[in-house]
PDB file of C-alpha atoms and ligand atoms in Angstrom:
ATOM      1  CA  UNK A 243      -0.262   9.570  23.537  1.00 46.00           C
ATOM      2  CA  UNK A 244      -1.087   5.952  24.176  1.00 52.00           C
ATOM      3  CA  UNK A 245       1.312   3.518  25.818  1.00 56.00           C
ATOM      4  CA  UNK A 246       3.390   1.779  23.189  1.00 59.00           C
ATOM      5  CA  UNK A 247       4.939  -0.735  25.556  1.00 60.00           C
ATOM      6  CA  UNK A 248       1.525  -2.361  25.907  1.00 62.00           C
ATOM      7  CA  UNK A 249       1.850  -3.615  22.327  1.00 65.00           C
ATOM      8  CA  UNK A 250       5.226  -5.330  21.971  1.00 63.00           C
ATOM      9  CA  UNK A 251       6.165  -6.627  18.557  1.00 63.00           C
ATOM     10  CA  UNK A 252       8.009  -9.774  19.514  1.00 60.00           C
ATOM     11  CA  UNK A 253       6.235 -13.097  19.475  1.00 54.00           C
ATOM     12  CA  UNK A 254       8.743 -15.755  20.380  1.00 55.00           C
ATOM     13  CA  UNK A 255       9.573 -18.282  17.716  1.00 59.00           C
ATOM     14  CA  UNK A 256       8.149 -16.378  14.725  1.00 66.00           C
ATOM     15  CA  UNK A 257      10.055 -14.166  12.296  1.00 73.00           C
ATOM     16  CA  UNK A 258       9.444 -10.442  12.665  1.00 86.00           C
ATOM     17  CA  UNK A 259       6.664  -9.382  10.277  1.00 93.00           C
ATOM     18  CA  UNK A 260       7.474  -6.655   7.754  1.00 95.00           C
ATOM     19  CA  UNK A 261       4.291  -4.835   8.725  1.00 96.00           C
ATOM     20  CA  UNK A 262       2.446  -5.210  11.976  1.00 94.00           C
ATOM     21  CA  UNK A 263      -0.721  -3.499  13.185  1.00 94.00           C
ATOM     22  CA  UNK A 264      -1.215  -4.105  16.904  1.00 92.00           C
ATOM     23  CA  UNK A 265      -4.668  -3.149  18.204  1.00 93.00           C
ATOM     24  CA  UNK A 266      -4.711  -0.106  15.944  1.00 94.00           C
ATOM     25  CA  UNK A 267      -7.665   2.203  16.415  1.00 94.00           C
ATOM     26  CA  UNK A 268      -8.492   5.189  14.252  1.00 96.00           C
ATOM     27  CA  UNK A 269     -11.502   7.382  14.859  1.00 96.00           C
ATOM     28  CA  UNK A 270     -12.912  10.535  13.363  1.00 94.00           C
ATOM     29  CA  UNK A 271     -14.970  12.123  16.115  1.00 92.00           C
ATOM     30  CA  UNK A 272     -17.388   9.452  17.279  1.00 93.00           C
ATOM     31  CA  UNK A 273     -16.874   7.301  14.175  1.00 94.00           C
ATOM     32  CA  UNK A 274     -14.472   4.403  14.781  1.00 95.00           C
ATOM     33  CA  UNK A 275     -12.988   3.531  11.402  1.00 96.00           C
ATOM     34  CA  UNK A 276     -10.359   1.013  12.509  1.00 96.00           C
ATOM     35  CA  UNK A 277     -11.337  -0.961  15.577  1.00 93.00           C
ATOM     36  CA  UNK A 278      -8.359  -2.492  17.410  1.00 94.00           C
ATOM     37  CA  UNK A 279      -7.056  -3.877  14.145  1.00 96.00           C
ATOM     38  CA  UNK A 280      -4.456  -6.648  14.288  1.00 95.00           C
ATOM     39  CA  UNK A 281      -2.731  -7.403  10.998  1.00 96.00           C
ATOM     40  CA  UNK A 282       0.689  -8.922  10.343  1.00 96.00           C
ATOM     41  CA  UNK A 283       2.253  -9.075   6.892  1.00 96.00           C
ATOM     42  CA  UNK A 284       5.342 -11.198   6.377  1.00 95.00           C
ATOM     43  CA  UNK A 285       8.316 -10.019   4.332  1.00 94.00           C
ATOM     44  CA  UNK A 286       7.649 -10.785   0.676  1.00 94.00           C
ATOM     45  CA  UNK A 287       3.963 -11.483   1.239  1.00 95.00           C
ATOM     46  CA  UNK A 288       1.214 -10.132  -1.067  1.00 96.00           C
ATOM     47  CA  UNK A 289      -1.928  -9.398   0.917  1.00 97.00           C
ATOM     48  CA  UNK A 290      -5.156  -8.141  -0.644  1.00 97.00           C
ATOM     49  CA  UNK A 291      -7.823  -6.248   1.238  1.00 98.00           C
ATOM     50  CA  UNK A 292     -11.405  -6.518   0.035  1.00 97.00           C
ATOM     51  CA  UNK A 293     -14.617  -5.341   1.647  1.00 97.00           C
ATOM     52  CA  UNK A 294     -17.572  -2.982   1.391  1.00 96.00           C
ATOM     53  CA  UNK A 295     -17.255   0.753   0.882  1.00 95.00           C
ATOM     54  CA  UNK A 296     -16.429   2.516   4.149  1.00 94.00           C
ATOM     55  CA  UNK A 297     -15.055  -0.599   5.862  1.00 96.00           C
ATOM     56  CA  UNK A 298     -11.680   1.077   6.460  1.00 95.00           C
ATOM     57  CA  UNK A 299      -9.578  -0.327   3.607  1.00 96.00           C
ATOM     58  CA  UNK A 300      -8.063   2.970   2.461  1.00 95.00           C
ATOM     59  CA  UNK A 301      -7.626   4.049   6.067  1.00 95.00           C
ATOM     60  CA  UNK A 302      -5.278   1.107   6.680  1.00 96.00           C
ATOM     61  CA  UNK A 303      -3.056   2.346   3.861  1.00 95.00           C
ATOM     62  CA  UNK A 304      -3.275   5.978   4.959  1.00 93.00           C
ATOM     63  CA  UNK A 305      -2.136   5.042   8.448  1.00 93.00           C
ATOM     64  CA  UNK A 306       0.847   3.185   6.980  1.00 93.00           C
ATOM     65  CA  UNK A 307       1.728   6.294   4.998  1.00 90.00           C
ATOM     66  CA  UNK A 308       1.633   8.203   8.322  1.00 87.00           C
ATOM     67  CA  UNK A 309      -0.727  10.675   6.702  1.00 83.00           C
ATOM     68  CA  UNK A 310      -2.580  10.900   9.993  1.00 82.00           C
ATOM     69  CA  UNK A 311      -2.097   9.870  13.613  1.00 85.00           C
ATOM     70  CA  UNK A 312      -3.658   6.744  15.010  1.00 89.00           C
ATOM     71  CA  UNK A 313      -5.676   6.951  18.221  1.00 89.00           C
ATOM     72  CA  UNK A 314      -4.562   3.684  19.782  1.00 88.00           C
ATOM     73  CA  UNK A 315      -2.223   0.741  19.283  1.00 88.00           C
ATOM     74  CA  UNK A 316       1.047   0.658  17.358  1.00 87.00           C
ATOM     75  CA  UNK A 317       2.128   0.099  13.776  1.00 91.00           C
ATOM     76  CA  UNK A 318       5.539  -1.485  13.201  1.00 91.00           C
ATOM     77  CA  UNK A 319       7.375  -1.587   9.881  1.00 92.00           C
ATOM     78  CA  UNK A 320      10.417  -3.827   9.562  1.00 91.00           C
ATOM     79  CA  UNK A 321      10.609  -4.218  13.323  1.00 88.00           C
ATOM     80  CA  UNK A 322      10.560  -0.481  14.086  1.00 86.00           C
ATOM     81  CA  UNK A 323       7.594   1.443  15.454  1.00 86.00           C
ATOM     82  CA  UNK A 324       6.372   3.663  12.647  1.00 87.00           C
ATOM     83  CA  UNK A 325       4.766   6.456  14.570  1.00 79.00           C
ATOM     84  CA  UNK A 326       7.244   6.474  17.450  1.00 78.00           C
ATOM     85  CA  UNK A 327      10.978   6.659  17.953  1.00 80.00           C
ATOM     86  CA  UNK A 328      13.351   5.572  20.682  1.00 78.00           C
ATOM     87  CA  UNK A 329      14.647   8.297  22.983  1.00 82.00           C
ATOM     88  CA  UNK A 330      16.501   7.805  26.277  1.00 83.00           C
ATOM     89  CA  UNK A 331      15.482   4.164  26.434  1.00 79.00           C
ATOM     90  CA  UNK A 332      11.778   4.766  25.865  1.00 78.00           C
ATOM     91  CA  UNK A 333       9.512   5.362  22.879  1.00 73.00           C
ATOM     92  CA  UNK A 334       8.215   8.843  22.195  1.00 79.00           C
ATOM     93  CA  UNK A 335       6.005  10.152  19.363  1.00 79.00           C
ATOM     94  CA  UNK A 336       8.033  10.477  16.177  1.00 82.00           C
ATOM     95  CA  UNK A 337       9.386  13.828  15.058  1.00 85.00           C
ATOM     96  CA  UNK A 338       8.622  15.109  11.553  1.00 84.00           C
ATOM     97  CA  UNK A 339      12.205  14.287  10.569  1.00 84.00           C
ATOM     98  CA  UNK A 340      11.859  10.706  11.796  1.00 83.00           C
ATOM     99  CA  UNK A 341       8.535  10.331   9.964  1.00 85.00           C
ATOM    100  CA  UNK A 342      10.023  11.613   6.714  1.00 81.00           C
ATOM    101  CA  UNK A 343      12.788   9.027   6.982  1.00 81.00           C
ATOM    102  CA  UNK A 344      10.417   6.166   7.802  1.00 84.00           C
ATOM    103  CA  UNK A 345       8.047   7.121   4.973  1.00 85.00           C
ATOM    104  CA  UNK A 346      10.762   6.279   2.461  1.00 84.00           C
ATOM    105  CA  UNK A 347      10.226   2.602   3.428  1.00 90.00           C
ATOM    106  CA  UNK A 348       6.711   2.732   2.050  1.00 93.00           C
ATOM    107  CA  UNK A 349       5.613   3.312  -1.527  1.00 93.00           C
ATOM    108  CA  UNK A 350       2.042   3.938  -2.518  1.00 92.00           C
ATOM    109  CA  UNK A 351      -0.063   4.077  -5.657  1.00 92.00           C
ATOM    110  CA  UNK A 352      -3.575   5.445  -5.538  1.00 87.00           C
ATOM    111  CA  UNK A 353      -6.590   5.272  -7.793  1.00 83.00           C
ATOM    112  CA  UNK A 354      -5.700   8.661  -9.282  1.00 79.00           C
ATOM    113  CA  UNK A 355      -2.235   8.766 -10.565  1.00 68.00           C
ATOM    114  CA  UNK A 356      -1.154  12.116  -9.040  1.00 84.00           C
ATOM    115  CA  UNK A 357       2.020  12.448 -11.143  1.00 94.00           C
ATOM    116  CA  UNK A 358       3.689  15.869 -11.134  1.00 95.00           C
ATOM    117  CA  UNK A 359       2.122  17.431 -14.249  1.00 95.00           C
ATOM    118  CA  UNK A 360       5.024  19.749 -15.090  1.00 96.00           C
ATOM    119  CA  UNK A 361       7.584  16.915 -15.148  1.00 97.00           C
ATOM    120  CA  UNK A 362       8.225  14.199 -17.729  1.00 98.00           C
ATOM    121  CA  UNK A 363       7.779  10.530 -16.848  1.00 97.00           C
ATOM    122  CA  UNK A 364      11.519  10.245 -16.209  1.00 98.00           C
ATOM    123  CA  UNK A 365      11.664  13.419 -14.110  1.00 98.00           C
ATOM    124  CA  UNK A 366       8.711  12.170 -12.067  1.00 97.00           C
ATOM    125  CA  UNK A 367      10.669   9.031 -11.195  1.00 97.00           C
ATOM    126  CA  UNK A 368      13.926  10.897 -10.483  1.00 98.00           C
ATOM    127  CA  UNK A 369      12.428  13.531  -8.191  1.00 96.00           C
ATOM    128  CA  UNK A 370      12.175  11.488  -4.967  1.00 93.00           C
ATOM    129  CA  UNK A 371      15.530   9.694  -5.238  1.00 95.00           C
ATOM    130  CA  UNK A 372      17.308  13.037  -5.813  1.00 96.00           C
ATOM    131  CA  UNK A 373      15.363  15.221  -3.364  1.00 92.00           C
ATOM    132  CA  UNK A 374      14.682  12.748  -0.553  1.00 89.00           C
ATOM    133  CA  UNK A 375      17.346  10.043  -0.841  1.00 91.00           C
ATOM    134  CA  UNK A 376      20.118  12.377  -2.025  1.00 93.00           C
ATOM    135  CA  UNK A 377      21.110  10.327  -5.073  1.00 96.00           C
ATOM    136  CA  UNK A 378      23.100  12.038  -7.826  1.00 97.00           C
ATOM    137  CA  UNK A 379      21.123  12.832 -10.970  1.00 97.00           C
ATOM    138  CA  UNK A 380      23.084  10.178 -12.833  1.00 98.00           C
ATOM    139  CA  UNK A 381      22.248   7.473 -10.274  1.00 97.00           C
ATOM    140  CA  UNK A 382      18.610   8.550 -10.142  1.00 97.00           C
ATOM    141  CA  UNK A 383      18.350   8.527 -13.943  1.00 98.00           C
ATOM    142  CA  UNK A 384      19.814   5.021 -14.218  1.00 97.00           C
ATOM    143  CA  UNK A 385      17.513   3.675 -11.546  1.00 97.00           C
ATOM    144  CA  UNK A 386      14.465   5.398 -13.060  1.00 97.00           C
ATOM    145  CA  UNK A 387      15.185   4.250 -16.600  1.00 97.00           C
ATOM    146  CA  UNK A 388      15.523   0.680 -15.406  1.00 96.00           C
ATOM    147  CA  UNK A 389      12.120   0.884 -13.705  1.00 95.00           C
ATOM    148  CA  UNK A 390      10.454   2.606 -16.661  1.00 96.00           C
ATOM    149  CA  UNK A 391      11.777  -0.252 -18.773  1.00 94.00           C
ATOM    150  CA  UNK A 392      10.315  -2.743 -16.312  1.00 92.00           C
ATOM    151  CA  UNK A 393       6.846  -1.170 -16.529  1.00 94.00           C
ATOM    152  CA  UNK A 394       7.102  -0.883 -20.328  1.00 94.00           C
ATOM    153  CA  UNK A 395       7.271   2.917 -20.386  1.00 95.00           C
ATOM    154  CA  UNK A 396      10.862   3.612 -21.406  1.00 97.00           C
ATOM    155  CA  UNK A 397       9.723   4.675 -24.885  1.00 97.00           C
ATOM    156  CA  UNK A 398       7.652   7.475 -23.350  1.00 97.00           C
ATOM    157  CA  UNK A 399      10.104   8.634 -20.693  1.00 97.00           C
ATOM    158  CA  UNK A 400      10.255  12.198 -22.043  1.00 98.00           C
ATOM    159  CA  UNK A 401       6.490  12.682 -22.225  1.00 97.00           C
ATOM    160  CA  UNK A 402       4.536  14.741 -19.721  1.00 97.00           C
ATOM    161  CA  UNK A 403       1.624  13.012 -17.948  1.00 95.00           C
ATOM    162  CA  UNK A 404      -1.009  14.914 -19.967  1.00 94.00           C
ATOM    163  CA  UNK A 405       0.283  13.137 -23.091  1.00 94.00           C
ATOM    164  CA  UNK A 406      -0.077   9.674 -21.536  1.00 94.00           C
ATOM    165  CA  UNK A 407      -3.124   7.423 -21.227  1.00 90.00           C
ATOM    166  CA  UNK A 408      -4.486   6.490 -17.802  1.00 90.00           C
ATOM    167  CA  UNK A 409      -2.865   3.061 -17.898  1.00 91.00           C
ATOM    168  CA  UNK A 410       0.444   4.589 -18.948  1.00 93.00           C
ATOM    169  CA  UNK A 411       0.287   7.197 -16.182  1.00 94.00           C
ATOM    170  CA  UNK A 412      -0.462   4.514 -13.635  1.00 93.00           C
ATOM    171  CA  UNK A 413       2.541   2.479 -14.787  1.00 94.00           C
ATOM    172  CA  UNK A 414       4.768   5.566 -14.424  1.00 96.00           C
ATOM    173  CA  UNK A 415       3.293   6.107 -10.949  1.00 95.00           C
ATOM    174  CA  UNK A 416       4.275   2.548  -9.999  1.00 94.00           C
ATOM    175  CA  UNK A 417       7.815   3.093 -11.351  1.00 95.00           C
ATOM    176  CA  UNK A 418       8.024   6.363  -9.446  1.00 96.00           C
ATOM    177  CA  UNK A 419       7.073   4.691  -6.174  1.00 94.00           C
ATOM    178  CA  UNK A 420       9.534   1.844  -6.778  1.00 94.00           C
ATOM    179  CA  UNK A 421      12.355   4.299  -7.500  1.00 95.00           C
ATOM    180  CA  UNK A 422      12.435   5.007  -3.760  1.00 93.00           C
ATOM    181  CA  UNK A 423      13.233   1.302  -3.171  1.00 93.00           C
ATOM    182  CA  UNK A 424      10.434   0.919  -0.625  1.00 93.00           C
ATOM    183  CA  UNK A 425      10.276  -2.109   1.629  1.00 93.00           C
ATOM    184  CA  UNK A 426       6.501  -2.153   1.363  1.00 95.00           C
ATOM    185  CA  UNK A 427       4.305  -1.222  -1.602  1.00 95.00           C
ATOM    186  CA  UNK A 428       0.697  -0.173  -1.130  1.00 96.00           C
ATOM    187  CA  UNK A 429      -1.874  -0.159  -3.932  1.00 95.00           C
ATOM    188  CA  UNK A 430      -5.318   1.371  -3.510  1.00 95.00           C
ATOM    189  CA  UNK A 431      -7.706   0.450  -6.314  1.00 92.00           C
ATOM    190  CA  UNK A 432      -5.095   1.322  -8.887  1.00 90.00           C
ATOM    191  CA  UNK A 433      -7.251   0.080 -11.761  1.00 89.00           C
ATOM    192  CA  UNK A 434     -10.654   1.446 -10.831  1.00 87.00           C
ATOM    193  CA  UNK A 435     -10.279   4.750 -12.701  1.00 84.00           C
ATOM    194  CA  UNK A 436      -8.989   3.032 -15.835  1.00 86.00           C
ATOM    195  CA  UNK A 437     -10.755   2.097 -19.062  1.00 85.00           C
ATOM    196  CA  UNK A 438     -11.322  -1.670 -19.158  1.00 85.00           C
ATOM    197  CA  UNK A 439      -8.962  -2.220 -22.072  1.00 85.00           C
ATOM    198  CA  UNK A 440      -5.930  -0.830 -20.237  1.00 86.00           C
ATOM    199  CA  UNK A 441      -6.507  -2.475 -16.860  1.00 90.00           C
ATOM    200  CA  UNK A 442      -4.373  -5.439 -17.951  1.00 90.00           C
ATOM    201  CA  UNK A 443      -1.343  -3.186 -18.585  1.00 90.00           C
ATOM    202  CA  UNK A 444      -1.319  -2.243 -14.931  1.00 90.00           C
ATOM    203  CA  UNK A 445      -2.274  -5.586 -13.399  1.00 91.00           C
ATOM    204  CA  UNK A 446       0.493  -7.205 -15.451  1.00 90.00           C
ATOM    205  CA  UNK A 447       3.047  -4.890 -13.866  1.00 90.00           C
ATOM    206  CA  UNK A 448       1.777  -5.859 -10.418  1.00 92.00           C
ATOM    207  CA  UNK A 449       1.886  -9.540 -11.402  1.00 90.00           C
ATOM    208  CA  UNK A 450       5.498  -9.063 -12.460  1.00 89.00           C
ATOM    209  CA  UNK A 451       6.333  -7.462  -9.118  1.00 88.00           C
ATOM    210  CA  UNK A 452       4.808 -10.423  -7.331  1.00 87.00           C
ATOM    211  CA  UNK A 453       6.610 -13.056  -9.381  1.00 85.00           C
ATOM    212  CA  UNK A 454      10.004 -11.425  -9.844  1.00 85.00           C
ATOM    213  CA  UNK A 455      10.565  -9.198  -6.833  1.00 84.00           C
ATOM    214  CA  UNK A 456      10.491 -10.032  -3.200  1.00 83.00           C
ATOM    215  CA  UNK A 457       8.495  -6.975  -2.216  1.00 92.00           C
ATOM    216  CA  UNK A 458       6.004  -6.890   0.598  1.00 95.00           C
ATOM    217  CA  UNK A 459       2.693  -5.667  -0.812  1.00 96.00           C
ATOM    218  CA  UNK A 460      -0.683  -4.643   0.474  1.00 97.00           C
ATOM    219  CA  UNK A 461      -3.351  -4.114  -2.159  1.00 96.00           C
ATOM    220  CA  UNK A 462      -6.900  -2.817  -1.832  1.00 97.00           C
ATOM    221  CA  UNK A 463      -8.918  -3.972  -4.801  1.00 95.00           C
ATOM    222  CA  UNK A 464     -12.422  -4.484  -6.128  1.00 92.00           C
ATOM    223  CA  UNK A 465     -11.131  -6.913  -8.749  1.00 92.00           C
ATOM    224  CA  UNK A 466     -11.850 -10.209  -7.039  1.00 94.00           C
ATOM    225  CA  UNK A 467     -10.402 -12.327  -9.852  1.00 92.00           C
ATOM    226  CA  UNK A 468      -7.132 -10.438  -9.697  1.00 92.00           C
ATOM    227  CA  UNK A 469      -6.952 -10.704  -5.904  1.00 94.00           C
ATOM    228  CA  UNK A 470      -7.626 -14.419  -6.168  1.00 94.00           C
ATOM    229  CA  UNK A 471      -4.897 -14.876  -8.772  1.00 92.00           C
ATOM    230  CA  UNK A 472      -2.004 -13.080  -7.187  1.00 93.00           C
ATOM    231  CA  UNK A 473      -2.467 -12.860  -3.421  1.00 96.00           C
ATOM    232  CA  UNK A 474      -0.871 -15.042  -0.791  1.00 95.00           C
ATOM    233  CA  UNK A 475      -3.675 -14.010   1.527  1.00 97.00           C
ATOM    234  CA  UNK A 476      -6.949 -12.114   1.258  1.00 97.00           C
ATOM    235  CA  UNK A 477      -8.439 -10.120   4.130  1.00 98.00           C
ATOM    236  CA  UNK A 478     -12.134  -9.309   4.104  1.00 98.00           C
ATOM    237  CA  UNK A 479     -12.728  -6.054   6.006  1.00 97.00           C
ATOM    238  CA  UNK A 480     -15.977  -5.232   7.699  1.00 96.00           C
ATOM    239  CA  UNK A 481     -16.533  -2.322  10.092  1.00 93.00           C
ATOM    240  CA  UNK A 482     -12.846  -1.560  10.579  1.00 93.00           C
ATOM    241  CA  UNK A 483     -11.897  -5.117  11.467  1.00 94.00           C
ATOM    242  CA  UNK A 484     -10.829  -8.214   9.602  1.00 97.00           C
ATOM    243  CA  UNK A 485     -13.986 -10.281   9.487  1.00 97.00           C
ATOM    244  CA  UNK A 486     -12.312 -13.200   7.733  1.00 97.00           C
ATOM    245  CA  UNK A 487      -8.958 -13.906   6.115  1.00 97.00           C
ATOM    246  CA  UNK A 488      -7.173 -16.756   4.432  1.00 97.00           C
ATOM    247  CA  UNK A 489      -5.560 -18.059   1.279  1.00 97.00           C
ATOM    248  CA  UNK A 490      -7.546 -16.857  -1.774  1.00 97.00           C
ATOM    249  CA  UNK A 491      -8.813 -20.316  -2.744  1.00 96.00           C
ATOM    250  CA  UNK A 492     -10.258 -20.728   0.742  1.00 96.00           C
ATOM    251  CA  UNK A 493     -11.723 -17.258   1.204  1.00 97.00           C
ATOM    252  CA  UNK A 494     -13.302 -17.109  -2.249  1.00 96.00           C
ATOM    253  CA  UNK A 495     -14.064 -20.817  -2.574  1.00 95.00           C
ATOM    254  CA  UNK A 496     -15.362 -21.551   0.885  1.00 95.00           C
ATOM    255  CA  UNK A 497     -16.076 -18.369   2.869  1.00 96.00           C
ATOM    256  CA  UNK A 498     -17.061 -19.227   6.429  1.00 96.00           C
ATOM    257  CA  UNK A 499     -18.621 -16.030   7.755  1.00 97.00           C
ATOM    258  CA  UNK A 500     -22.047 -14.923   6.659  1.00 96.00           C
ATOM    259  CA  UNK A 501     -20.901 -11.350   5.948  1.00 97.00           C
ATOM    260  CA  UNK A 502     -18.147 -12.625   3.671  1.00 97.00           C
ATOM    261  CA  UNK A 503     -20.617 -14.821   1.821  1.00 96.00           C
ATOM    262  CA  UNK A 504     -23.044 -11.913   1.419  1.00 96.00           C
ATOM    263  CA  UNK A 505     -20.336  -9.570   0.171  1.00 96.00           C
ATOM    264  CA  UNK A 506     -18.932 -12.069  -2.318  1.00 95.00           C
ATOM    265  CA  UNK A 507     -22.326 -12.963  -3.745  1.00 93.00           C
ATOM    266  CA  UNK A 508     -23.268  -9.255  -4.052  1.00 92.00           C
ATOM    267  CA  UNK A 509     -20.015  -8.566  -5.900  1.00 89.00           C
ATOM    268  CA  UNK A 510     -20.632 -11.525  -8.191  1.00 81.00           C
ATOM    269  CA  UNK A 511     -24.084 -10.216  -9.066  1.00 71.00           C
ATOM    270  CA  UNK A 512     -22.697  -6.777  -9.851  1.00 64.00           C
ATOM    271  CA  UNK A 513     -20.257  -8.156 -12.442  1.00 58.00           C
TER     272      UNK A 513
HETATM  273  N1  ATP B 724     -10.785  12.457   6.981  1.00 68.40           N
HETATM  274  C1  ATP B 724     -11.902  11.836   7.358  1.00 68.40           C
HETATM  275  N2  ATP B 724     -12.789  12.428   8.179  1.00 68.40           N
HETATM  276  C2  ATP B 724     -13.912  11.799   8.581  1.00 68.40           C
HETATM  277  N3  ATP B 724     -14.260  10.561   8.214  1.00 68.40           N
HETATM  278  C3  ATP B 724     -13.408   9.908   7.395  1.00 68.40           C
HETATM  279  C4  ATP B 724     -12.206  10.500   6.920  1.00 68.40           C
HETATM  280  N4  ATP B 724     -11.575   9.606   6.126  1.00 68.40           N
HETATM  281  C5  ATP B 724     -12.356   8.504   6.104  1.00 68.40           C
HETATM  282  N5  ATP B 724     -13.467   8.679   6.852  1.00 68.40           N
HETATM  283  C6  ATP B 724     -14.525   7.689   7.073  1.00 68.40           C
HETATM  284  O1  ATP B 724     -13.915   6.469   7.447  1.00 68.40           O
HETATM  285  C7  ATP B 724     -14.639   5.359   6.926  1.00 68.40           C
HETATM  286  C8  ATP B 724     -13.693   4.431   6.201  1.00 68.40           C
HETATM  287  O2  ATP B 724     -13.162   5.082   5.089  1.00 68.40           O
HETATM  288  P1  ATP B 724     -12.197   4.371   4.048  1.00 68.40           P
HETATM  289  O3  ATP B 724     -11.811   5.413   3.062  1.00 68.40           O
HETATM  290  O4  ATP B 724     -11.102   3.689   4.779  1.00 68.40           O
HETATM  291  O5  ATP B 724     -13.173   3.304   3.405  1.00 68.40           O
HETATM  292  P2  ATP B 724     -12.880   2.240   2.237  1.00 68.40           P
HETATM  293  O6  ATP B 724     -13.080   0.894   2.822  1.00 68.40           O
HETATM  294  O7  ATP B 724     -11.595   2.540   1.598  1.00 68.40           O
HETATM  295  O8  ATP B 724     -14.108   2.514   1.244  1.00 68.40           O
HETATM  296  P3  ATP B 724     -14.156   2.596  -0.373  1.00 68.40           P
HETATM  297  O9  ATP B 724     -14.303   1.170  -0.853  1.00 68.40           O
HETATM  298  O10 ATP B 724     -15.384   3.393  -0.656  1.00 68.40           O
HETATM  299  O11 ATP B 724     -12.903   3.250  -0.865  1.00 68.40           O
HETATM  300  C9  ATP B 724     -15.744   5.934   6.054  1.00 68.40           C
HETATM  301  O12 ATP B 724     -16.937   5.904   6.784  1.00 68.40           O
HETATM  302  C10 ATP B 724     -15.293   7.346   5.806  1.00 68.40           C
HETATM  303  O13 ATP B 724     -16.375   8.201   5.625  1.00 68.40           O
HETATM  304 MG1   MG B 725     -11.014   3.256  -0.289  1.00 68.40          MG
END
């Protein structure tokens, strides 16, 4: 295990970021997918990740979900190392129990809405709060109904996923993730498997989260217009690193790096 103390979180004079990647490396065999990645996300910030296929965008989210171990560096969430835990005054690799607890801080929605098929929309939302957070069924139901209302799905709360459209399933998936009250929400191309006419249903829910809730969000998207509209910051990934980042108007309006320019003009042509 690599030395965590080499990557302290504190930078004097700045507030602690909600998410912090410090020199994070992830490799599969000889393929380096994340290359000493540094990325800080402030509490309440909405950051979009764009970039070519294979540049490591999904990997960033997978590492935050602790789905796999990183090979170097440290990830902090809300000031705590994610993959490590304190023991006898030092940091040691996290136990499964510690990881399960820390995972509750992070909610994720993927391209494919992996809802539990044998449960209704409401039961899907209640499952985590009851099983993982230990809420009573009554508390979990109240919380879930409120969120299903927020995503416009309360009228279909007793339907099973197979009876819902893609856009509807995705909205339930967002409510389900939010029911865990995560500190950070991750979205990975949540609209790319949807029919064009229902994309707006889902992007509107994300817009609402941005404008009405102070959630920290990290979103991978191929929808440049959407990223431009709602992000505080856009990061262009290339080869497992951030090639360029900045406020959307700057990155889209006046990209400085050649690779960013090439990517953005290729995407424009494809539309
Ligand atoms: N489990 C794995 N084993 C081996 N290689 C992997 C694994 N997961 C991802 N990779 C490789 O890591 C690289 C980055 O993958 P990642 O899924 O992060 O790309 P991405 O930027 O999300 O691309 P896309 O836009 O196509 O979704 C790719 O080259 C991919 O083949
Ligand atoms: Mg991906």
